[in-house]
Short mmCIF file of C-alpha atoms and ligand atoms in Angstrom, two decimals:
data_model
loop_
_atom_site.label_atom_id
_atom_site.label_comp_id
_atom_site.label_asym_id
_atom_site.label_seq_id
_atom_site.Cartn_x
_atom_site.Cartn_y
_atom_site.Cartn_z
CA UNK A 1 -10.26 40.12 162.57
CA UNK A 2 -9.71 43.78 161.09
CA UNK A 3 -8.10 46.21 162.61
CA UNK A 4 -10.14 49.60 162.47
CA UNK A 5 -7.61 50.98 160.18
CA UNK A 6 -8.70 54.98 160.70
CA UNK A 7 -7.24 54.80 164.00
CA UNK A 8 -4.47 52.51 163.36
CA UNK A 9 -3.23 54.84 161.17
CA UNK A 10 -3.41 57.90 163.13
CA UNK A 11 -0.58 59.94 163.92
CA UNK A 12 0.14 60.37 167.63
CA UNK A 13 -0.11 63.42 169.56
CA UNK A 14 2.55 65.45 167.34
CA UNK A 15 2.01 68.78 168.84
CA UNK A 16 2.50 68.40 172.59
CA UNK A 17 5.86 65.30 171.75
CA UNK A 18 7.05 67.85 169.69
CA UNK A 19 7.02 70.56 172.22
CA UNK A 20 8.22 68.54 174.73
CA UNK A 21 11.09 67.23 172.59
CA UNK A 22 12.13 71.11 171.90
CA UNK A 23 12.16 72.03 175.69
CA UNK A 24 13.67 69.12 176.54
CA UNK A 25 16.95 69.66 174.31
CA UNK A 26 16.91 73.44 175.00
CA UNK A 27 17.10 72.97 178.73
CA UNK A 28 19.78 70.09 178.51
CA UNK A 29 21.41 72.34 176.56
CA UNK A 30 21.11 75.35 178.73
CA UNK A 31 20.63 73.32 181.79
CA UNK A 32 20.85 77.01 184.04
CA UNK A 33 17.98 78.20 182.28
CA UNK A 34 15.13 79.17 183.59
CA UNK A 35 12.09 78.12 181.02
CA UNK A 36 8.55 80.00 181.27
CA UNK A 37 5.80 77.48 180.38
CA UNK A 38 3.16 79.90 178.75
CA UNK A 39 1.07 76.83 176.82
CA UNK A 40 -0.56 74.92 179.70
CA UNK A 41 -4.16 73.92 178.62
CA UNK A 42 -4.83 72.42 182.19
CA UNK A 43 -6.41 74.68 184.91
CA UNK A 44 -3.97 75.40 188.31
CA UNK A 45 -5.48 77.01 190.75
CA UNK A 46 -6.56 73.87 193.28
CA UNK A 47 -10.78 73.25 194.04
CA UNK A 48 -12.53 75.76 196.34
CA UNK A 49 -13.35 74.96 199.80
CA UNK A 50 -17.06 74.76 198.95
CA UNK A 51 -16.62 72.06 196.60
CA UNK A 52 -13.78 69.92 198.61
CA UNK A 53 -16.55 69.71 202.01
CA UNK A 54 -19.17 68.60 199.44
CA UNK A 55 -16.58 65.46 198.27
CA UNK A 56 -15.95 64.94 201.61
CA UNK A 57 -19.45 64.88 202.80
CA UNK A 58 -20.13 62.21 199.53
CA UNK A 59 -17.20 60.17 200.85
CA UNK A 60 -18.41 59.80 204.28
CA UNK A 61 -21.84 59.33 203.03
CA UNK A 62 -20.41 56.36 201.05
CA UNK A 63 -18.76 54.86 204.33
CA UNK A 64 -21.99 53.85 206.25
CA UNK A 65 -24.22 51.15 204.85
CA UNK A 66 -27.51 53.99 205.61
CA UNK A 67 -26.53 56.27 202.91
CA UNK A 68 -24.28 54.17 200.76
CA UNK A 69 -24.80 54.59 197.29
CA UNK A 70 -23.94 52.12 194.11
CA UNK A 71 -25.22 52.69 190.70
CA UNK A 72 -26.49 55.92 190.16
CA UNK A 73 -28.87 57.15 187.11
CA UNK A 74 -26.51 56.51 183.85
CA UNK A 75 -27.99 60.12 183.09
CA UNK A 76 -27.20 61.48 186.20
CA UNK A 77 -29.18 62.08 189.75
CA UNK A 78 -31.82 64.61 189.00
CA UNK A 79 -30.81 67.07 191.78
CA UNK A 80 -27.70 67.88 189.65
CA UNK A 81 -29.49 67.70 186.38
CA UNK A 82 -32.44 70.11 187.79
CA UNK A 83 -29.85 72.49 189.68
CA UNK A 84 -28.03 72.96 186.41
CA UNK A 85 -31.21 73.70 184.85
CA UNK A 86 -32.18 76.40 187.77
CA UNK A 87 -28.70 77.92 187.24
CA UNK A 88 -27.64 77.70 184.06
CA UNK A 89 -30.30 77.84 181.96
CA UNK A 90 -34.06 79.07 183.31
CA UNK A 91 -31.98 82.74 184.53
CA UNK A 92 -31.39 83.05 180.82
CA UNK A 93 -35.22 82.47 179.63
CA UNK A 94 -34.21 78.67 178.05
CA UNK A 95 -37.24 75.90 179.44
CA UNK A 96 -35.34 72.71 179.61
CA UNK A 97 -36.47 69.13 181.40
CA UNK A 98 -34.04 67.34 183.78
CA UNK A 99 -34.87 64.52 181.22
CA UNK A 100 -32.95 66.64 178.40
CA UNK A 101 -29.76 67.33 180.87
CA UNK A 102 -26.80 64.61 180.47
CA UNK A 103 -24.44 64.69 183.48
CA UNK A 104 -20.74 62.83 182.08
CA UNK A 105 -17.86 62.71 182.83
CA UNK A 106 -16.24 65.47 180.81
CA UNK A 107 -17.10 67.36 177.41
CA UNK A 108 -13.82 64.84 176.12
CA UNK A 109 -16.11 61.89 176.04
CA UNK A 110 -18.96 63.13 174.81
CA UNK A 111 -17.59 64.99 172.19
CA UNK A 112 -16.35 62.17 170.57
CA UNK A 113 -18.79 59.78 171.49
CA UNK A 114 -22.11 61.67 170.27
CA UNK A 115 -20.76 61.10 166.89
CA UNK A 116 -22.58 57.22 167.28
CA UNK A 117 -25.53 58.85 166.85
CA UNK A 118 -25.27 59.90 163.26
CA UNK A 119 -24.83 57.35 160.14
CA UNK A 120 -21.33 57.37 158.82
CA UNK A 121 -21.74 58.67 155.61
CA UNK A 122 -22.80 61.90 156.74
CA UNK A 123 -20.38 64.87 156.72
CA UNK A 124 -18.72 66.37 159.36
CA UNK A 125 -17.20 69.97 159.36
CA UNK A 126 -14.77 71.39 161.53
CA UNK A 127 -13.27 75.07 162.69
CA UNK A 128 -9.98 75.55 161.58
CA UNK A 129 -7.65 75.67 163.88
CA UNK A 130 -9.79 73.95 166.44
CA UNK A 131 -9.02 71.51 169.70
CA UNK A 132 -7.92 68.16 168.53
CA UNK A 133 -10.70 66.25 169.70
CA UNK A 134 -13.36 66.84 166.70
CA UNK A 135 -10.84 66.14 163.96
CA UNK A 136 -9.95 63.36 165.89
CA UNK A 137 -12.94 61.07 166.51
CA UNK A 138 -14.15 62.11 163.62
CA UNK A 139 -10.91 60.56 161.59
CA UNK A 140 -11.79 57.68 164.07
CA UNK A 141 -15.40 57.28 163.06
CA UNK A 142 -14.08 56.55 159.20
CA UNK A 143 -15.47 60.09 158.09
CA UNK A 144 -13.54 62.73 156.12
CA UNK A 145 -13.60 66.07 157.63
CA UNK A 146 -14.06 69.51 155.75
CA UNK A 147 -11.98 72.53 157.50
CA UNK A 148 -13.88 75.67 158.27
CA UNK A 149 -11.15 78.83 158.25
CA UNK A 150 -11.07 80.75 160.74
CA UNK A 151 -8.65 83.41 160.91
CA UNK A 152 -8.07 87.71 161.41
CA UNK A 153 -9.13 87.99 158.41
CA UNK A 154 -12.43 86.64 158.54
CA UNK A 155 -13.00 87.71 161.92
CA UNK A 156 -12.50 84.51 162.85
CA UNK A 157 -16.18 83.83 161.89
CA UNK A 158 -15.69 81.53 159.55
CA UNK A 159 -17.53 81.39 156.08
CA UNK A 160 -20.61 78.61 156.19
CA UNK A 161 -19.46 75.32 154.49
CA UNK A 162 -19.79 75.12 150.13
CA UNK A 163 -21.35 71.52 150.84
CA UNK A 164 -23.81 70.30 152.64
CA UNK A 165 -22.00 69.77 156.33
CA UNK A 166 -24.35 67.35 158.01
CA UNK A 167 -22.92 67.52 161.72
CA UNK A 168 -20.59 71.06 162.35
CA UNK A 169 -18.54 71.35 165.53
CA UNK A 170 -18.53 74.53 166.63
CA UNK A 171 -16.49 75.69 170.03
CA UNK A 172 -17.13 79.41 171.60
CA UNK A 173 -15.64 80.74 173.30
CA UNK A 174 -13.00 79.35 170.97
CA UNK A 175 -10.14 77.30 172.05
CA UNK A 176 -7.20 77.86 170.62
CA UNK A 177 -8.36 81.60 169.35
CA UNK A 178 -10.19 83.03 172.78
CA UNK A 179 -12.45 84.64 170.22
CA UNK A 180 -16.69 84.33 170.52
CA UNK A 181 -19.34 84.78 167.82
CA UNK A 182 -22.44 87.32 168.97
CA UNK A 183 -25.81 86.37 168.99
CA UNK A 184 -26.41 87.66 165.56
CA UNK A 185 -23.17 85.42 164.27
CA UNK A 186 -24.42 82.53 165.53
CA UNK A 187 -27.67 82.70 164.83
CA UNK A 188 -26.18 82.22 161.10
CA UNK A 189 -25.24 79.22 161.86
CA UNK A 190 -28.76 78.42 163.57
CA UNK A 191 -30.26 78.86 160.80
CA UNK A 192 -27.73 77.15 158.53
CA UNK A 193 -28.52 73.91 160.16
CA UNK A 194 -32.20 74.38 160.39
CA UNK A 195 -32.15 74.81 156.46
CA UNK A 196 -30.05 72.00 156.21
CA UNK A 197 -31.11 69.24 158.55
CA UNK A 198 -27.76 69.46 160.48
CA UNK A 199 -26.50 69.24 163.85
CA UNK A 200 -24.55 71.28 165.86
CA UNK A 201 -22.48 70.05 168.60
CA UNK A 202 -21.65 73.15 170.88
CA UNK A 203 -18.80 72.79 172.74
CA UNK A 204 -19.10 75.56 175.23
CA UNK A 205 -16.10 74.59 177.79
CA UNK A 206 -15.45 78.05 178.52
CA UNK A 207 -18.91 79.91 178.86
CA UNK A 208 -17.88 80.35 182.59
CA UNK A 209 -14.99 83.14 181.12
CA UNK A 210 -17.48 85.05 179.01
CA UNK A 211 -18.05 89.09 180.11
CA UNK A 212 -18.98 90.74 177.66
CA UNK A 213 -22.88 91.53 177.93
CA UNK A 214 -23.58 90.69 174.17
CA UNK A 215 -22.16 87.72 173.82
CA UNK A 216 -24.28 83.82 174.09
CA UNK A 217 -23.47 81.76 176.96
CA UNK A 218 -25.95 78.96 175.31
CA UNK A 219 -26.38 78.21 171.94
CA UNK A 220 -30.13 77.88 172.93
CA UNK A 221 -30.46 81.93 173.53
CA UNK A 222 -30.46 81.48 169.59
CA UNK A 223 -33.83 81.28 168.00
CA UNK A 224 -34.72 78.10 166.61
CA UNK A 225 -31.31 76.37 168.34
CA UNK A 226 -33.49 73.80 169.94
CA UNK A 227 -33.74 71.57 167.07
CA UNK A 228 -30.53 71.71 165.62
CA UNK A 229 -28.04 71.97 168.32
CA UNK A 230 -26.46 70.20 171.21
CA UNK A 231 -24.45 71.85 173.94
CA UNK A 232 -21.51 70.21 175.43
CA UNK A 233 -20.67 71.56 178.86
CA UNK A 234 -17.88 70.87 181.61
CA UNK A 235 -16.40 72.37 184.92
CA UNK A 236 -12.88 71.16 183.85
CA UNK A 237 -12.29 74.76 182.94
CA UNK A 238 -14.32 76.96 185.24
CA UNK A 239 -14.09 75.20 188.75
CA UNK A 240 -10.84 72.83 187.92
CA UNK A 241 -12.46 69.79 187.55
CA UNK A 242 -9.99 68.67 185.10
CA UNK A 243 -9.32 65.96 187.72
CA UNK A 244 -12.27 65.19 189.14
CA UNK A 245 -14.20 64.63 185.80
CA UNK A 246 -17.79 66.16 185.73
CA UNK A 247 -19.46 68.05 183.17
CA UNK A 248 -23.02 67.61 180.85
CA UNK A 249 -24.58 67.42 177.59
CA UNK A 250 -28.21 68.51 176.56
CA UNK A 251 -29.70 67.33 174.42
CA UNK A 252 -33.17 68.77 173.77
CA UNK A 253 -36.51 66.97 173.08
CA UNK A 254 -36.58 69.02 169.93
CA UNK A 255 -33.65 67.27 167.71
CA UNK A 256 -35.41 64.04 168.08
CA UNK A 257 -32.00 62.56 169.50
CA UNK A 258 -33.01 62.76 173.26
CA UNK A 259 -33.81 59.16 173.97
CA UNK A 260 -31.51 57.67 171.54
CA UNK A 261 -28.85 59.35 173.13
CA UNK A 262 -29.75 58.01 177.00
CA UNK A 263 -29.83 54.48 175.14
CA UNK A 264 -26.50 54.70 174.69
CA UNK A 265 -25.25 55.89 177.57
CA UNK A 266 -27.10 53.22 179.58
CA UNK A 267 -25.43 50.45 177.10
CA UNK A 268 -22.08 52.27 176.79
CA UNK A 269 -21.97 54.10 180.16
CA UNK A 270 -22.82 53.72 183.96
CA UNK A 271 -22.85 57.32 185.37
CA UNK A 272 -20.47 59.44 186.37
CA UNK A 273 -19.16 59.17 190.43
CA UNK A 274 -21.42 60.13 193.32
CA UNK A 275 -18.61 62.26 194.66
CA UNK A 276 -17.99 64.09 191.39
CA UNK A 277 -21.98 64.76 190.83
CA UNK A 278 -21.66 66.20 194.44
CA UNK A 279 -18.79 68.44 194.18
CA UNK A 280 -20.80 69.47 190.61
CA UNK A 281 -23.34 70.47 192.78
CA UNK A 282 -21.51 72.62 195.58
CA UNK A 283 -20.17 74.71 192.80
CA UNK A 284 -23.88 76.22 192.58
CA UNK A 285 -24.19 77.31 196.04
CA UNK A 286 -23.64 80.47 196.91
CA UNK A 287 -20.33 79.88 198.26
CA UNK A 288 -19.48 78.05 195.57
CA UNK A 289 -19.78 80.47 193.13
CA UNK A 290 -18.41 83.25 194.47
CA UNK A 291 -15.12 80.51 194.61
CA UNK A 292 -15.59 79.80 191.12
CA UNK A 293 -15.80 83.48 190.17
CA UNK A 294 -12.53 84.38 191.95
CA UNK A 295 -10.69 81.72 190.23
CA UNK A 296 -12.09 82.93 186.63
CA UNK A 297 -11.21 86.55 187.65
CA UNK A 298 -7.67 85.24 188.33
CA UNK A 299 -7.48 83.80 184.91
CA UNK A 300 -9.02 86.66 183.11
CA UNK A 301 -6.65 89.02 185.28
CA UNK A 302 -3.54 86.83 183.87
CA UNK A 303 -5.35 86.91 180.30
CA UNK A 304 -5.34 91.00 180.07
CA UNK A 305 -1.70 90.64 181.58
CA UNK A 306 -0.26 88.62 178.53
CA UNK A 307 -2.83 89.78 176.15
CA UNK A 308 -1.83 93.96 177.04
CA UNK A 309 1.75 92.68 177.29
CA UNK A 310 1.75 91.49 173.59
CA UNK A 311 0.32 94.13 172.37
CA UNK A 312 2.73 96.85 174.12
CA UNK A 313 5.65 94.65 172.12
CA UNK A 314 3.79 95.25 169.09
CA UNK A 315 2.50 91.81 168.51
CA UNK A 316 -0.69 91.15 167.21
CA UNK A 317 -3.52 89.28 169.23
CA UNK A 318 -6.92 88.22 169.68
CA UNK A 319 -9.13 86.77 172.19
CA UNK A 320 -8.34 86.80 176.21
CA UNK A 321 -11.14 88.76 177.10
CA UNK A 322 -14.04 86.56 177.28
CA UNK A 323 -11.60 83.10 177.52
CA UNK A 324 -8.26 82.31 178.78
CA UNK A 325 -6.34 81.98 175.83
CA UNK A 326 -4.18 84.51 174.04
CA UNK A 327 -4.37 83.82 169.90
CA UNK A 328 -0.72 86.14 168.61
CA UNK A 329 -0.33 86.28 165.21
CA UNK A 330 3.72 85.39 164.60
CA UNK A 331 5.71 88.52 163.75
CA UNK A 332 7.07 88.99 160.08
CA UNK A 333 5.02 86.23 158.65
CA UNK A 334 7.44 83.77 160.76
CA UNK A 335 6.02 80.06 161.09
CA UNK A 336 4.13 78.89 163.96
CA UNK A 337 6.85 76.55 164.63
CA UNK A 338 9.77 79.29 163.98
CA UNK A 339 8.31 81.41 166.65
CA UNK A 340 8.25 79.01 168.94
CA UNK A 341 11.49 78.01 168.57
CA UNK A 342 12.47 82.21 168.32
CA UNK A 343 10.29 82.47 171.75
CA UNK A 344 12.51 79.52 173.38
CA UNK A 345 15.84 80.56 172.15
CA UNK A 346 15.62 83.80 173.09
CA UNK A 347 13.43 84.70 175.64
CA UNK A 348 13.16 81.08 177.48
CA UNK A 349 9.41 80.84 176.98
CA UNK A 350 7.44 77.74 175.77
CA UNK A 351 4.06 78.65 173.36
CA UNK A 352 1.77 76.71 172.03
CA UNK A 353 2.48 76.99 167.89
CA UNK A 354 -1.03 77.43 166.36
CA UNK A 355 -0.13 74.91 163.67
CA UNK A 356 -0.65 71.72 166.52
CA UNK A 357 -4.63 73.07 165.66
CA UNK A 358 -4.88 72.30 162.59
CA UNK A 359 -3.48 74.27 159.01
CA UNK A 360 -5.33 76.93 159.80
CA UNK A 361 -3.52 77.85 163.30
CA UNK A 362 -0.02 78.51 160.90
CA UNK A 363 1.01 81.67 161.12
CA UNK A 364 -0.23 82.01 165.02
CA UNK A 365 0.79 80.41 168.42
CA UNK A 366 -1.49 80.29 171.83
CA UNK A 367 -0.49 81.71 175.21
CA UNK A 368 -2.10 80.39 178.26
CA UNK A 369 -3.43 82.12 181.06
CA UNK A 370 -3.61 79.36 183.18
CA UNK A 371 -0.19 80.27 183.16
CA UNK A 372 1.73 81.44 186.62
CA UNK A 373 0.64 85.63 186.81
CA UNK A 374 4.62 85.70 187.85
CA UNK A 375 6.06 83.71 185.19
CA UNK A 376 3.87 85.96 182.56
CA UNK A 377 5.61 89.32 183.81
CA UNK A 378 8.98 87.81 183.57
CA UNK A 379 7.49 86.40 179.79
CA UNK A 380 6.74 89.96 178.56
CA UNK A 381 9.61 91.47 179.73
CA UNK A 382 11.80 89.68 177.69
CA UNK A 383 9.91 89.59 174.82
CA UNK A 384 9.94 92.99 175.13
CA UNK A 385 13.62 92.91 174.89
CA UNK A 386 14.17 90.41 172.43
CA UNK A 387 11.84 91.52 169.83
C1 LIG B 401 -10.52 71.26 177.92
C2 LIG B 401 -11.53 71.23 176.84
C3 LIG B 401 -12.53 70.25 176.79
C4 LIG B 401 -12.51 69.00 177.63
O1 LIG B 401 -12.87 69.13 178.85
P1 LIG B 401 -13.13 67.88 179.82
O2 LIG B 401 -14.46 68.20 180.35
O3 LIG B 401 -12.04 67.96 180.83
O4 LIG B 401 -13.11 66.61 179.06
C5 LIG B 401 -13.47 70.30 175.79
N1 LIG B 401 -13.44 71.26 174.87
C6 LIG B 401 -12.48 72.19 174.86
C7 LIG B 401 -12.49 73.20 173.79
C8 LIG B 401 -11.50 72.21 175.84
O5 LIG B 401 -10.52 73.12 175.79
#
C-alpha cells in the first residue's frame, strides 16, 4: 500500500485554526470584551416558510408506504432538473435538456470531484486569491496549479494564462473579492478556451446576489460557452441551504463530457435526498422566491452597510454590490495578517485576512455580510475611531 502522498502532505485548514487561535487568546485575554465576528462565510438568516412546508410535505410523504420513496435518479428527479431549466435558464434565452442538468449535493463536491473527468497531466489554473476548494483538489488530484492574479490593479480581471491552462476555475461573482467580470470580460475567457481546447468550471455560487443589469448570471449567455464551460450552481448561498445540501451542475451536450459525467455519478454517487430536491423545488414558487429575494436584499442591505462604512473611514474596497463580500485593501501597505490582528486589538472585530486565499489575497482582508446588520454598525464605528 501507498499512501496518496498529495494529500498526506497537505497542510490543514491554516486560515480559519489560525483565526480561531487569535480570537481565542484575545478574548481570554480580554475576557469582558465584546468581539464582532465580521468573517462568517456561512449564510444566517434561517429557511423561508415556503421551503420548510415543502420538507415537511417530503417527510410525511416518506412516512406512508403509498408515496414512499427510496433511490431516486443519481442525476436527480426531472421535475427539479426541468424547473431549474424553466427558471434559471430558458428566461435568459439558454436551450438546455433536463438530461444536461446535474442536481448534487452542493457546488463543494462537485467542484472537486469533476476534476475525474480530465487526465492528470493536464493543467489546471486558478484565480488568485480564490476559495480554497480549487487549489485544493487540485493539489489532491497530483496536479500543479498555475495562479491567475487578480488584484485592483488589474481590475481584478486577471491576465489569460502564458501556458496552455487545460482546465481554468473561474468563480463570479468572486468569492473572496465580491467583484464580477461583464459579458464582454468573460467572453475573453470563452474564447480562450475555445482556442485552446479547455474547460471551464464556473462556479457561480452567488449569481442569486447579482443586480447590476450588465452583468452574466450564466456563463452560457456567452457566445460559444456551450462547449467549453461547465456551471457549478448551489442554494447554499441564496436560500441557506448550507445545511440542507442541494445545488447542480450542467453540463452541456456540447463539451462532449455529458454522459461521462452521469457515469460517474451513478458509480460514485446515489442522488441527493428526496427532501432536499423538494425544498430545491419550493424555492421556485412564487412564494418562494419572493422569500429568497428578501433574504438576498438583507444581505446586500448589510453589504452597502460595511462596504459605505469602509469607505467613509477612508479604506479602500471592492465588491459588495453584486455579492456579499466586502474585498478592503489593508491601510498603509499593512499585511493581511497585521490588519487583522490591528482590527482585533483595537476595535474588537474578527476579518477574514485575504492571505488564507491564496498569495494573491496579501495585502487585503474580507468582510462578511452575512454578518449581524447590528454587529456591522457597532464594527464601523470603531473603526472609525481607531483608524
Ligand atoms: C460556499 C461556496 C461554495 C460551496 O457551496 P456548497 O454548495 O454549500 O457546497 C462553492 N463555491 C463558493 C465560491 C462558495 O463560496
Amino acid at each position: 500500500m501507498t499512501l496518496n502522498t498529495y494529500l498526506q502532505h497537505m497542510n490543514g485548514s491554516y486560515l480559519f485554526t489560525e483565526i480561531v487561535n487569535r480570537t481565542q487568546a484575545y478574548q481570554a485575554a480580554y475576557p469582558d470584551a465584546q468581539v464582532l465576528r465580521l468573517g462568517v462565510g456561512d449564510v444566517t438568516r434561517p429557511l423561508a416558510k415556503p421551503v420548510i412546508d415543502a420538507m415537511h410535505r417530503a417527510v410525511d410523504e416518506l412516512a406512508h408506504p403509498d408515496t414512499f420513496r427510496g433511490y431516486g435518479p443519481e442525476e436527480g428527479y426531472e421535475w427539479l432538473r426541468q424547473t431549474i431549466i424553466d427558471h434559471d435558464y430558458r428566461p435568459r434565452g439558454i436551450d438546455l435538456t433536463p438530461g444536461e442538468v446535474f442536481i448534487s449535493d452542493g457546488a463543494g463536491s462537485d467542484l472537486g470531484n469533476l476534476s475525474e473527468l480530465f487526465d492528470r497531466t493536464n493543467r489546471v489554473a486558478v484565480l488568485d486569491p480564490s476559495y480554497p476548494a480549487y487549489v485544493d483538489a487540485t493539489t489532491m488530484a497530483g496536479r500543479a496549479v498555475t495562479f491567475l492574479p487578480s488584484h485592483a490593479e488589474n481590475g481584478f480581471v486577471p491576465d489569460l494564462p502564458k501556458e496552455q491552462a487545460d482546465l481554468i476555475y473561474l468563480c463570479f461573482p468572486n468569492n473572496p473579492t465580491g467583484t464580477t467580470l461583464t459579458r464582454e470580460q468573460l467572453q475573453v475567457w470563452v474564447d480562450y478556451a475555445r482556442k485552446h481546447r479547455s474547460i471551464i468550471i464556473f462556479d457561480a455560487a452567488y449569481e442569486a446576489y447579482i443586480t447590476s443589469p450588465d452583468i452574466p448570471h450564466s456563463i452560457y449567455e456567452i457566445e460559444g460557452a456551450k462547449e467549453v464551460a461547465v456551471e457549478v450552481r448551489s442554494f447554499s448561498k441564496s436560500a441557506g441551504f448550507t445545511g440542507v445540501r442541494c445545488g447542480y451542475t450542467v453540463v452541456p451536450r456540447e463539451t462532449g463530457m455529458t454522459a461521462m459525467w452521469l457515469r460517474r455519478q451513478c458509480t460514485k454517487y446515489n442522488g441527493t435526498a428526496y427532501v432536499a430536491q423538494r425544498a430545491a423545488e419550493a424555492i421556485y414558487t412564487p412564494e418562494g422566491k419572493e422569500a429568497v429575494r428578501a433574504d438576498i436584499d438583507y444581505y446586500l442591505g448589510t453589504a452597502r452597510l460595511i462596504r459605505e462604512g469602509l469607505q467613509d473611514a477612508g479604506l479602500q474596497v471592492f465588491g459588495g454590490v453584486n455579492a456579499p463580500y466586502i474585498w478592503c485593501r489593508t491601510p498603509d501597505g499593512m499585511g493581511s495578517w497585521e490588519f487583522f490582528d490591528w482590527l482585533l486589538h483595537r476595535c474588537r472585530i474578527v476579518c477574514t485576512p485575504g492571505a488564507g486565499f491564496g498569495p494573491g489575497g496579501e495585502g487585503y482582508v474580507r468582510f462578511s455580510a452575512f454578518s449581524p446588520r447590528a454587529h456591522c454598525q457597532t464594527a464601523i464605528k470603531r473603526i472609525k475611531e481607531n483608524i
